[in-house]
Short mmCIF file of C-alpha atoms in Angstrom, two decimals:
data_model
loop_
_atom_site.label_atom_id
_atom_site.label_comp_id
_atom_site.label_asym_id
_atom_site.label_seq_id
_atom_site.Cartn_x
_atom_site.Cartn_y
_atom_site.Cartn_z
CA UNK A 1 89.40 83.33 86.06
CA UNK A 2 91.71 82.77 88.97
CA UNK A 3 93.41 85.95 90.15
CA UNK A 4 96.76 85.89 91.88
CA UNK A 5 99.40 88.36 93.02
CA UNK A 6 103.12 87.89 92.99
CA UNK A 7 104.72 87.32 96.35
CA UNK A 8 107.20 89.92 97.59
CA UNK A 9 110.52 89.41 95.83
CA UNK A 10 112.38 88.86 99.08
CA UNK A 11 110.12 85.93 100.02
CA UNK A 12 110.77 84.20 96.68
CA UNK A 13 114.48 84.96 96.90
CA UNK A 14 114.73 83.43 100.38
CA UNK A 15 112.86 80.28 99.36
CA UNK A 16 115.32 79.44 96.58
CA UNK A 17 118.45 80.81 98.28
CA UNK A 18 119.90 77.35 99.05
CA UNK A 19 119.60 76.19 95.44
CA UNK A 20 121.91 76.83 92.51
CA UNK A 21 120.09 75.88 89.34
CA UNK A 22 116.47 76.91 89.56
CA UNK A 23 113.72 76.50 86.98
CA UNK A 24 110.96 79.11 86.86
CA UNK A 25 107.82 77.53 85.48
CA UNK A 26 105.07 79.84 84.29
CA UNK A 27 101.42 79.19 83.59
CA UNK A 28 99.90 80.61 80.44
CA UNK A 29 96.24 80.76 81.42
CA UNK A 30 94.57 82.67 84.28
CA UNK A 31 97.68 84.03 85.98
CA UNK A 32 99.05 85.18 82.61
CA UNK A 33 95.91 87.26 82.05
CA UNK A 34 96.15 88.86 85.50
CA UNK A 35 99.82 89.71 84.85
CA UNK A 36 101.11 87.61 87.73
CA UNK A 37 102.59 84.40 86.37
CA UNK A 38 102.64 84.17 82.58
CA UNK A 39 105.60 84.10 80.24
CA UNK A 40 106.29 87.81 80.68
CA UNK A 41 106.21 87.62 84.46
CA UNK A 42 108.49 84.57 84.40
CA UNK A 43 110.96 86.65 82.38
CA UNK A 44 110.74 89.54 84.84
CA UNK A 45 111.20 87.30 87.86
CA UNK A 46 114.14 85.56 86.22
CA UNK A 47 115.73 88.92 85.35
CA UNK A 48 115.23 90.14 88.91
CA UNK A 49 116.66 86.97 90.45
CA UNK A 50 119.59 87.13 88.05
CA UNK A 51 120.35 90.73 89.09
CA UNK A 52 120.02 89.86 92.79
CA UNK A 53 122.26 86.84 92.40
CA UNK A 54 124.88 88.79 90.49
CA UNK A 55 124.84 91.43 93.23
CA UNK A 56 125.34 88.75 95.88
CA UNK A 57 127.99 86.98 93.81
CA UNK A 58 125.91 83.80 93.65
CA UNK A 59 126.12 81.45 90.75
CA UNK A 60 123.66 79.03 89.26
CA UNK A 61 121.47 78.79 86.22
CA UNK A 62 117.96 80.20 86.07
CA UNK A 63 115.77 78.42 83.56
CA UNK A 64 112.51 79.78 82.19
CA UNK A 65 109.63 77.82 80.74
CA UNK A 66 105.93 78.53 80.48
CA UNK A 67 103.32 75.88 79.84
CA UNK A 68 99.78 76.43 78.68
CA UNK A 69 98.24 75.35 82.01
CA UNK A 70 99.80 73.86 85.10
CA UNK A 71 96.47 72.41 86.24
CA UNK A 72 96.43 69.92 83.35
CA UNK A 73 98.59 66.82 83.48
CA UNK A 74 99.18 66.71 79.74
CA UNK A 75 100.71 70.20 79.78
CA UNK A 76 103.01 69.71 82.79
CA UNK A 77 104.19 66.23 81.86
CA UNK A 78 107.05 67.61 79.68
CA UNK A 79 108.33 69.56 82.72
CA UNK A 80 109.40 66.28 84.31
CA UNK A 81 112.17 66.03 81.72
CA UNK A 82 113.02 69.75 81.76
CA UNK A 83 113.30 69.83 85.56
CA UNK A 84 115.96 67.13 85.71
CA UNK A 85 118.64 69.79 85.12
CA UNK A 86 117.52 71.87 88.08
CA UNK A 87 117.74 71.55 91.85
CA UNK A 88 114.49 73.38 92.56
CA UNK A 89 111.49 74.79 90.75
CA UNK A 90 109.59 78.05 91.23
CA UNK A 91 106.04 77.83 89.94
CA UNK A 92 104.22 81.02 89.01
CA UNK A 93 100.88 79.20 88.79
CA UNK A 94 97.95 79.43 91.18
CA UNK A 95 97.92 77.13 94.20
CA UNK A 96 96.35 74.36 92.13
CA UNK A 97 99.13 74.45 89.55
CA UNK A 98 101.87 74.54 92.17
CA UNK A 99 100.44 71.45 93.87
CA UNK A 100 99.99 69.56 90.62
CA UNK A 101 103.56 70.31 89.63
CA UNK A 102 104.89 69.40 93.07
CA UNK A 103 103.06 66.07 92.81
CA UNK A 104 104.60 65.44 89.40
CA UNK A 105 108.14 66.27 90.52
CA UNK A 106 107.95 64.24 93.72
CA UNK A 107 111.63 64.43 94.66
CA UNK A 108 112.15 68.11 93.80
CA UNK A 109 111.23 71.15 95.87
CA UNK A 110 108.59 73.28 94.14
CA UNK A 111 108.07 76.81 95.47
CA UNK A 112 105.13 79.15 94.84
CA UNK A 113 105.86 82.60 93.46
CA UNK A 114 102.28 83.82 93.80
CA UNK A 115 99.60 84.28 96.39
CA UNK A 116 96.36 83.05 94.86
CA UNK A 117 93.64 85.51 95.77
CA UNK A 118 90.22 84.83 94.23
CA UNK A 119 88.05 83.99 91.26
CA UNK A 120 87.34 87.26 89.57
CA UNK A 121 87.06 89.36 86.47
CA UNK A 122 89.22 91.69 84.45
CA UNK A 123 87.73 95.16 85.06
CA UNK A 124 90.44 96.83 82.99
CA UNK A 125 94.14 96.29 82.33
CA UNK A 126 95.70 95.52 85.71
CA UNK A 127 92.43 95.87 87.65
CA UNK A 128 90.73 92.72 88.91
CA UNK A 129 87.80 92.23 91.23
CA UNK A 130 86.31 89.20 92.93
CA UNK A 131 83.04 87.72 91.70
CA UNK A 132 82.78 84.10 92.84
CA UNK A 133 83.59 82.15 95.99
CA UNK A 134 83.01 78.78 94.28
CA UNK A 135 80.50 77.94 97.00
CA UNK A 136 78.90 74.92 95.25
CA UNK A 137 75.43 76.54 95.11
CA UNK A 138 74.78 79.30 92.62
CA UNK A 139 72.02 81.83 93.38
CA UNK A 140 72.65 84.17 90.46
CA UNK A 141 69.44 83.15 88.68
CA UNK A 142 67.25 84.54 91.43
CA UNK A 143 69.44 87.43 92.54
CA UNK A 144 69.59 89.24 89.22
CA UNK A 145 73.10 88.10 88.33
CA UNK A 146 74.68 89.61 91.45
CA UNK A 147 76.16 87.09 93.88
CA UNK A 148 75.07 87.61 97.50
CA UNK A 149 77.67 85.10 98.76
CA UNK A 150 80.57 87.04 97.24
CA UNK A 151 79.40 90.59 96.75
CA UNK A 152 77.69 90.99 100.15
CA UNK A 153 80.47 91.45 102.68
CA UNK A 154 78.51 89.33 105.13
CA UNK A 155 77.38 86.77 102.54
CA UNK A 156 73.73 87.23 103.48
CA UNK A 157 71.22 85.26 101.44
CA UNK A 158 67.91 86.92 102.31
CA UNK A 159 68.14 90.64 101.89
CA UNK A 160 70.42 93.26 103.34
CA UNK A 161 71.47 93.57 106.94
CA UNK A 162 70.27 96.69 108.76
CA UNK A 163 73.44 98.52 107.91
CA UNK A 164 73.48 99.87 104.35
CA UNK A 165 73.55 103.66 104.16
CA UNK A 166 72.56 105.21 100.87
CA UNK A 167 73.17 101.96 99.03
CA UNK A 168 76.66 101.57 100.52
CA UNK A 169 77.94 98.79 102.74
CA UNK A 170 78.33 99.48 106.45
CA UNK A 171 81.52 97.42 106.58
CA UNK A 172 83.19 99.59 103.97
CA UNK A 173 81.33 102.71 102.79
CA UNK A 174 83.37 102.60 99.57
CA UNK A 175 81.59 99.40 98.54
CA UNK A 176 78.12 99.11 97.13
CA UNK A 177 75.61 97.10 99.13
CA UNK A 178 75.08 93.91 97.12
CA UNK A 179 71.49 93.57 98.25
CA UNK A 180 70.62 97.14 97.28
CA UNK A 181 72.04 96.37 93.84
CA UNK A 182 70.12 93.10 93.66
CA UNK A 183 66.91 94.98 94.51
CA UNK A 184 67.54 97.59 91.83
CA UNK A 185 68.50 95.02 89.21
CA UNK A 186 65.43 92.85 89.84
CA UNK A 187 63.19 95.93 89.89
CA UNK A 188 64.57 97.17 86.58
CA UNK A 189 63.90 93.76 85.06
CA UNK A 190 60.37 93.62 86.45
CA UNK A 191 60.96 90.56 88.58
CA UNK A 192 61.14 92.09 92.03
CA UNK A 193 58.74 89.49 93.40
CA UNK A 194 61.66 87.03 93.27
CA UNK A 195 63.29 88.79 96.19
CA UNK A 196 60.46 87.56 98.40
CA UNK A 197 61.50 83.94 98.01
CA UNK A 198 63.22 82.77 101.18
CA UNK A 199 66.47 80.99 100.41
CA UNK A 200 67.20 77.90 102.50
CA UNK A 201 70.35 77.57 104.56
CA UNK A 202 73.44 77.64 102.43
CA UNK A 203 74.79 74.09 101.96
CA UNK A 204 78.14 74.74 103.63
CA UNK A 205 78.56 70.98 104.02
CA UNK A 206 79.25 70.72 100.29
CA UNK A 207 82.21 73.02 100.58
CA UNK A 208 84.18 70.57 102.73
CA UNK A 209 87.57 70.54 101.11
CA UNK A 210 89.10 69.11 99.08
CA UNK A 211 86.22 69.00 96.66
CA UNK A 212 85.85 66.50 93.86
CA UNK A 213 83.67 66.74 90.79
CA UNK A 214 83.08 63.84 88.46
CA UNK A 215 81.24 64.62 85.28
CA UNK A 216 78.18 62.39 84.96
CA UNK A 217 79.46 61.04 81.66
CA UNK A 218 82.56 59.74 83.41
CA UNK A 219 80.90 58.12 86.41
CA UNK A 220 81.61 54.63 85.12
CA UNK A 221 85.29 55.45 84.71
CA UNK A 222 86.02 57.21 87.98
CA UNK A 223 83.25 56.41 90.43
CA UNK A 224 82.56 52.77 89.72
CA UNK A 225 83.65 51.78 93.21
CA UNK A 226 81.06 53.99 94.88
CA UNK B 6 161.25 107.17 94.09
CA UNK B 7 159.65 109.83 92.05
CA UNK B 8 158.58 107.23 89.51
CA UNK B 9 156.99 104.94 92.11
CA UNK B 10 155.15 107.89 93.52
CA UNK B 11 153.78 108.62 90.13
CA UNK B 12 152.72 105.02 89.68
CA UNK B 13 151.04 104.78 93.07
CA UNK B 14 149.37 108.10 92.55
CA UNK B 15 148.18 107.09 89.11
CA UNK B 16 144.44 107.43 89.36
CA UNK B 17 142.31 104.37 88.78
CA UNK B 18 140.73 104.48 85.37
CA UNK B 19 138.37 107.41 85.58
CA UNK B 20 134.75 106.40 85.97
CA UNK B 21 132.81 107.26 82.87
CA UNK B 22 129.15 106.40 83.40
CA UNK B 23 127.51 104.07 80.93
CA UNK B 24 123.98 105.32 80.45
CA UNK B 25 121.62 103.66 78.07
CA UNK B 26 118.88 105.91 76.72
CA UNK B 27 115.75 104.23 75.42
CA UNK B 28 114.07 106.93 73.37
CA UNK B 29 111.18 107.41 70.99
CA UNK B 30 111.97 108.23 67.40
CA UNK B 31 109.49 111.11 67.09
CA UNK B 32 110.43 113.39 69.96
CA UNK B 33 113.52 112.63 71.98
CA UNK B 34 115.48 111.11 69.11
CA UNK B 35 114.73 114.12 66.94
CA UNK B 36 115.85 116.43 69.76
CA UNK B 37 119.06 114.43 70.24
CA UNK B 38 119.67 114.56 66.50
CA UNK B 39 119.17 118.30 66.52
CA UNK B 40 121.53 118.67 69.48
CA UNK B 41 124.15 116.90 67.40
CA UNK B 42 123.50 118.97 64.27
CA UNK B 43 123.73 122.15 66.34
CA UNK B 44 127.03 120.96 67.83
CA UNK B 45 125.70 121.21 71.36
CA UNK B 46 128.10 119.77 73.89
CA UNK B 47 127.14 117.17 76.41
CA UNK B 48 128.93 114.30 78.19
CA UNK B 49 129.73 111.28 76.03
CA UNK B 50 128.10 108.98 78.57
CA UNK B 51 124.94 108.06 76.79
CA UNK B 52 124.09 105.60 74.06
CA UNK B 53 120.74 105.63 72.38
CA UNK B 54 118.39 102.80 71.49
CA UNK B 55 115.66 104.14 69.27
CA UNK B 56 112.11 102.85 69.56
CA UNK B 57 109.14 103.73 67.39
CA UNK B 58 107.39 104.72 70.60
CA UNK B 59 108.33 104.53 74.27
CA UNK B 60 105.15 102.46 74.62
CA UNK B 61 107.12 99.58 73.09
CA UNK B 62 109.68 99.64 75.88
CA UNK B 63 109.36 96.58 78.02
CA UNK B 64 110.47 96.40 81.65
CA UNK B 65 112.53 93.41 80.57
CA UNK B 66 114.59 95.66 78.27
CA UNK B 67 115.41 97.88 81.24
CA UNK B 68 116.33 94.97 83.52
CA UNK B 69 118.50 93.38 80.80
CA UNK B 70 120.35 96.66 80.34
CA UNK B 71 121.27 96.67 84.03
CA UNK B 72 122.17 93.01 83.84
CA UNK B 73 124.48 93.75 80.91
CA UNK B 74 126.33 96.37 82.95
CA UNK B 75 124.64 99.72 82.37
CA UNK B 76 125.19 102.19 85.20
CA UNK B 77 121.87 103.85 84.51
CA UNK B 78 118.97 103.67 82.11
CA UNK B 79 116.98 106.65 80.97
CA UNK B 80 113.72 106.40 79.13
CA UNK B 81 112.73 109.48 77.21
CA UNK B 82 109.64 110.09 75.17
CA UNK B 83 107.30 112.79 73.99
CA UNK B 84 105.74 115.28 76.33
CA UNK B 85 102.49 114.16 77.93
CA UNK B 86 99.68 114.65 75.45
CA UNK B 87 101.85 114.69 72.34
CA UNK B 88 102.56 110.98 71.82
CA UNK B 89 102.12 109.97 68.18
CA UNK B 90 100.37 106.87 69.45
CA UNK B 91 98.28 108.86 71.92
CA UNK B 92 99.37 107.26 75.18
CA UNK B 93 102.57 105.27 74.60
CA UNK B 94 104.59 107.69 76.72
CA UNK B 95 102.06 107.47 79.55
CA UNK B 96 102.33 103.69 79.53
CA UNK B 97 106.12 103.96 79.50
CA UNK B 98 105.97 106.18 82.56
CA UNK B 99 103.85 103.61 84.41
CA UNK B 100 106.31 100.89 83.45
CA UNK B 101 109.33 102.92 84.48
CA UNK B 102 107.76 103.57 87.86
CA UNK B 103 107.08 99.84 88.27
CA UNK B 104 110.58 98.94 87.05
CA UNK B 105 112.04 101.29 89.69
CA UNK B 106 110.31 99.19 92.33
CA UNK B 107 111.63 95.98 90.77
CA UNK B 108 115.25 97.16 90.73
CA UNK B 109 114.92 98.49 94.28
CA UNK B 110 113.71 95.03 95.35
CA UNK B 111 116.90 93.43 94.10
CA UNK B 112 119.07 96.06 95.79
CA UNK B 113 119.89 98.54 93.01
CA UNK B 114 119.31 102.24 93.57
CA UNK B 115 116.04 103.20 91.83
CA UNK B 116 117.63 106.54 90.95
CA UNK B 117 119.59 104.69 88.32
CA UNK B 118 116.43 104.65 86.25
CA UNK B 119 114.51 107.73 85.18
CA UNK B 120 111.85 108.79 82.72
CA UNK B 121 112.13 112.10 80.88
CA UNK B 122 110.05 113.97 78.37
CA UNK B 123 111.85 115.81 75.61
CA UNK B 124 109.92 117.44 72.78
CA UNK B 125 111.23 117.12 69.22
CA UNK B 126 112.20 120.79 69.08
CA UNK B 127 113.81 120.82 72.50
CA UNK B 128 117.46 119.94 71.87
CA UNK B 129 118.68 122.00 74.86
CA UNK B 130 116.49 119.89 77.12
CA UNK B 131 118.07 116.71 75.80
CA UNK B 132 121.48 118.15 76.66
CA UNK B 133 120.18 119.09 80.10
CA UNK B 134 118.73 115.66 80.90
CA UNK B 135 121.88 113.86 79.80
CA UNK B 136 123.93 116.17 82.03
CA UNK B 137 121.50 115.65 84.90
CA UNK B 138 121.61 111.87 84.56
CA UNK B 139 125.40 111.84 84.20
CA UNK B 140 125.82 113.90 87.37
CA UNK B 141 123.44 111.63 89.19
CA UNK B 142 125.35 108.49 88.17
CA UNK B 143 128.69 110.09 89.00
CA UNK B 144 127.38 110.65 92.52
CA UNK B 145 126.02 107.10 92.78
CA UNK B 146 129.19 105.57 91.38
CA UNK B 147 129.44 102.56 89.08
CA UNK B 148 126.59 100.07 89.14
CA UNK B 149 127.34 97.25 91.57
CA UNK B 150 126.61 95.04 88.57
CA UNK B 151 129.11 96.92 86.45
CA UNK B 152 130.95 94.37 84.45
CA UNK B 153 134.60 95.17 84.28
CA UNK B 154 135.41 95.93 80.71
CA UNK B 155 131.81 95.80 79.50
CA UNK B 156 131.62 98.20 76.63
CA UNK B 157 128.74 100.36 75.56
CA UNK B 158 128.42 98.14 72.54
CA UNK B 159 127.92 95.10 74.73
CA UNK B 160 125.31 96.84 76.88
CA UNK B 161 123.50 98.06 73.79
CA UNK B 162 123.74 94.68 72.06
CA UNK B 163 122.22 92.98 75.09
CA UNK B 164 119.20 95.26 74.86
CA UNK B 165 118.94 94.82 71.11
CA UNK B 166 118.87 91.05 71.58
CA UNK B 167 116.01 91.31 74.05
CA UNK B 168 114.10 93.76 71.87
CA UNK B 169 114.46 91.42 68.89
CA UNK B 170 112.98 88.49 70.81
#
C-alpha cells in the first residue's frame, strides 16, 4: 500500500490560516492503514486545529468527512456538494488523492496534510517499510522475491557492489545487503543458477511521468485514437 | 472609602483547577474508591471518567477534554505488568506520550497531560498524584482554552459524548 506521513502541524496550520471554514477530507484506504490520513487522523487533525484556533481566537467551522478512497472518482464525487459550504479543503490522502480532489473542486484550494513517502508494507502496528518503487519492470521472479531496485540502496540489477561487509550494506551498515539476501534466498530454494542470468538495462524510459496504464480489455474505449 | 478598598481588593474568583482523570476501573478507580472510603483528604479538583481499561482511551478523548475547558488531563491505569488486558496500560502510555506532542504543537503546555500508575490497593498514591497534578496546574495557571464558566459537568459531558461515538 501507499505509505504517507503527516506533515508538521505548523505547516498545515499555515496553509489554511487565511480561510475560515475548512473541510478536512480523509481517505479510508492506504493512508488509513498507515495511521496518517484515515477517519481517526482526520478527527485528530480537526481537534488540533480547533484547539489552535481557539487559542488564537480565530473563528470558522472545521468539517470532517472521510471517503473510502480519494483516488476513485465515484467516491469523491459526493465531496463536490459537501465542499460548497467551505472556503478551503485539507486532504489527508496521498498525493494522488489530493490531485484528484483538487481537479474535482476546480475553484477551491485543496491542501495536502500528508507527505507521501513510498509503497510499502505493514511490518507491525505503526511500523512501515518500503518494498516497491513502481519501476514498471518487476524482477522479483528471478531474484527470489527480493527487489533489487528497491531493497538495494544503489538499485543494482546484477549482483552486489564491492561494498557489503558481513551481509550488510556499505551505505548504511544497519541495512541488510539486498544482493546477499537474494543469494541466500535463491540458494535455499535450490535455484542459485538464476543469479547468473545477466539482466538487461533497466527500462528507465518507461518510468517517464506521468504514467498511464490502459487495461487491454478497455483499449477500444480509451485508446481508440492511438 | 473603606468599602471601595474592600471591593477593589476583593480577589478574583480563586482559581480551582479542573482536572479530568481518565482511569481504569480495575486499578486506579478502585484505589480512588478506597481513598474515599478511608476518608483520605485530597483537593476537590479532579473528576473521574471510568474506563474498562486505559487501553480504550483515545487521544481524541484527551484533546476533546482540553477543548471543553479542562485545565489538565491525567490518565491513570494499572502498574506496568498488571493490566487485566495485558498491555492496555502500555498502549495508553504510548498514546499519552504522543498526545503530549500533539498538544505542544498547538501551543498548550504538555505538562497539562500526564500518565500515572496507581495499583488497586494504593489509595495513598492516588491522593498523592491528585495533589501533584493539582500543584502542577496551580503553577501553570488556567488553561488558555479555559472556558469562562465551564463546569466540571460540561467538561466531563464533552468527553462522555466523544467516548460514546
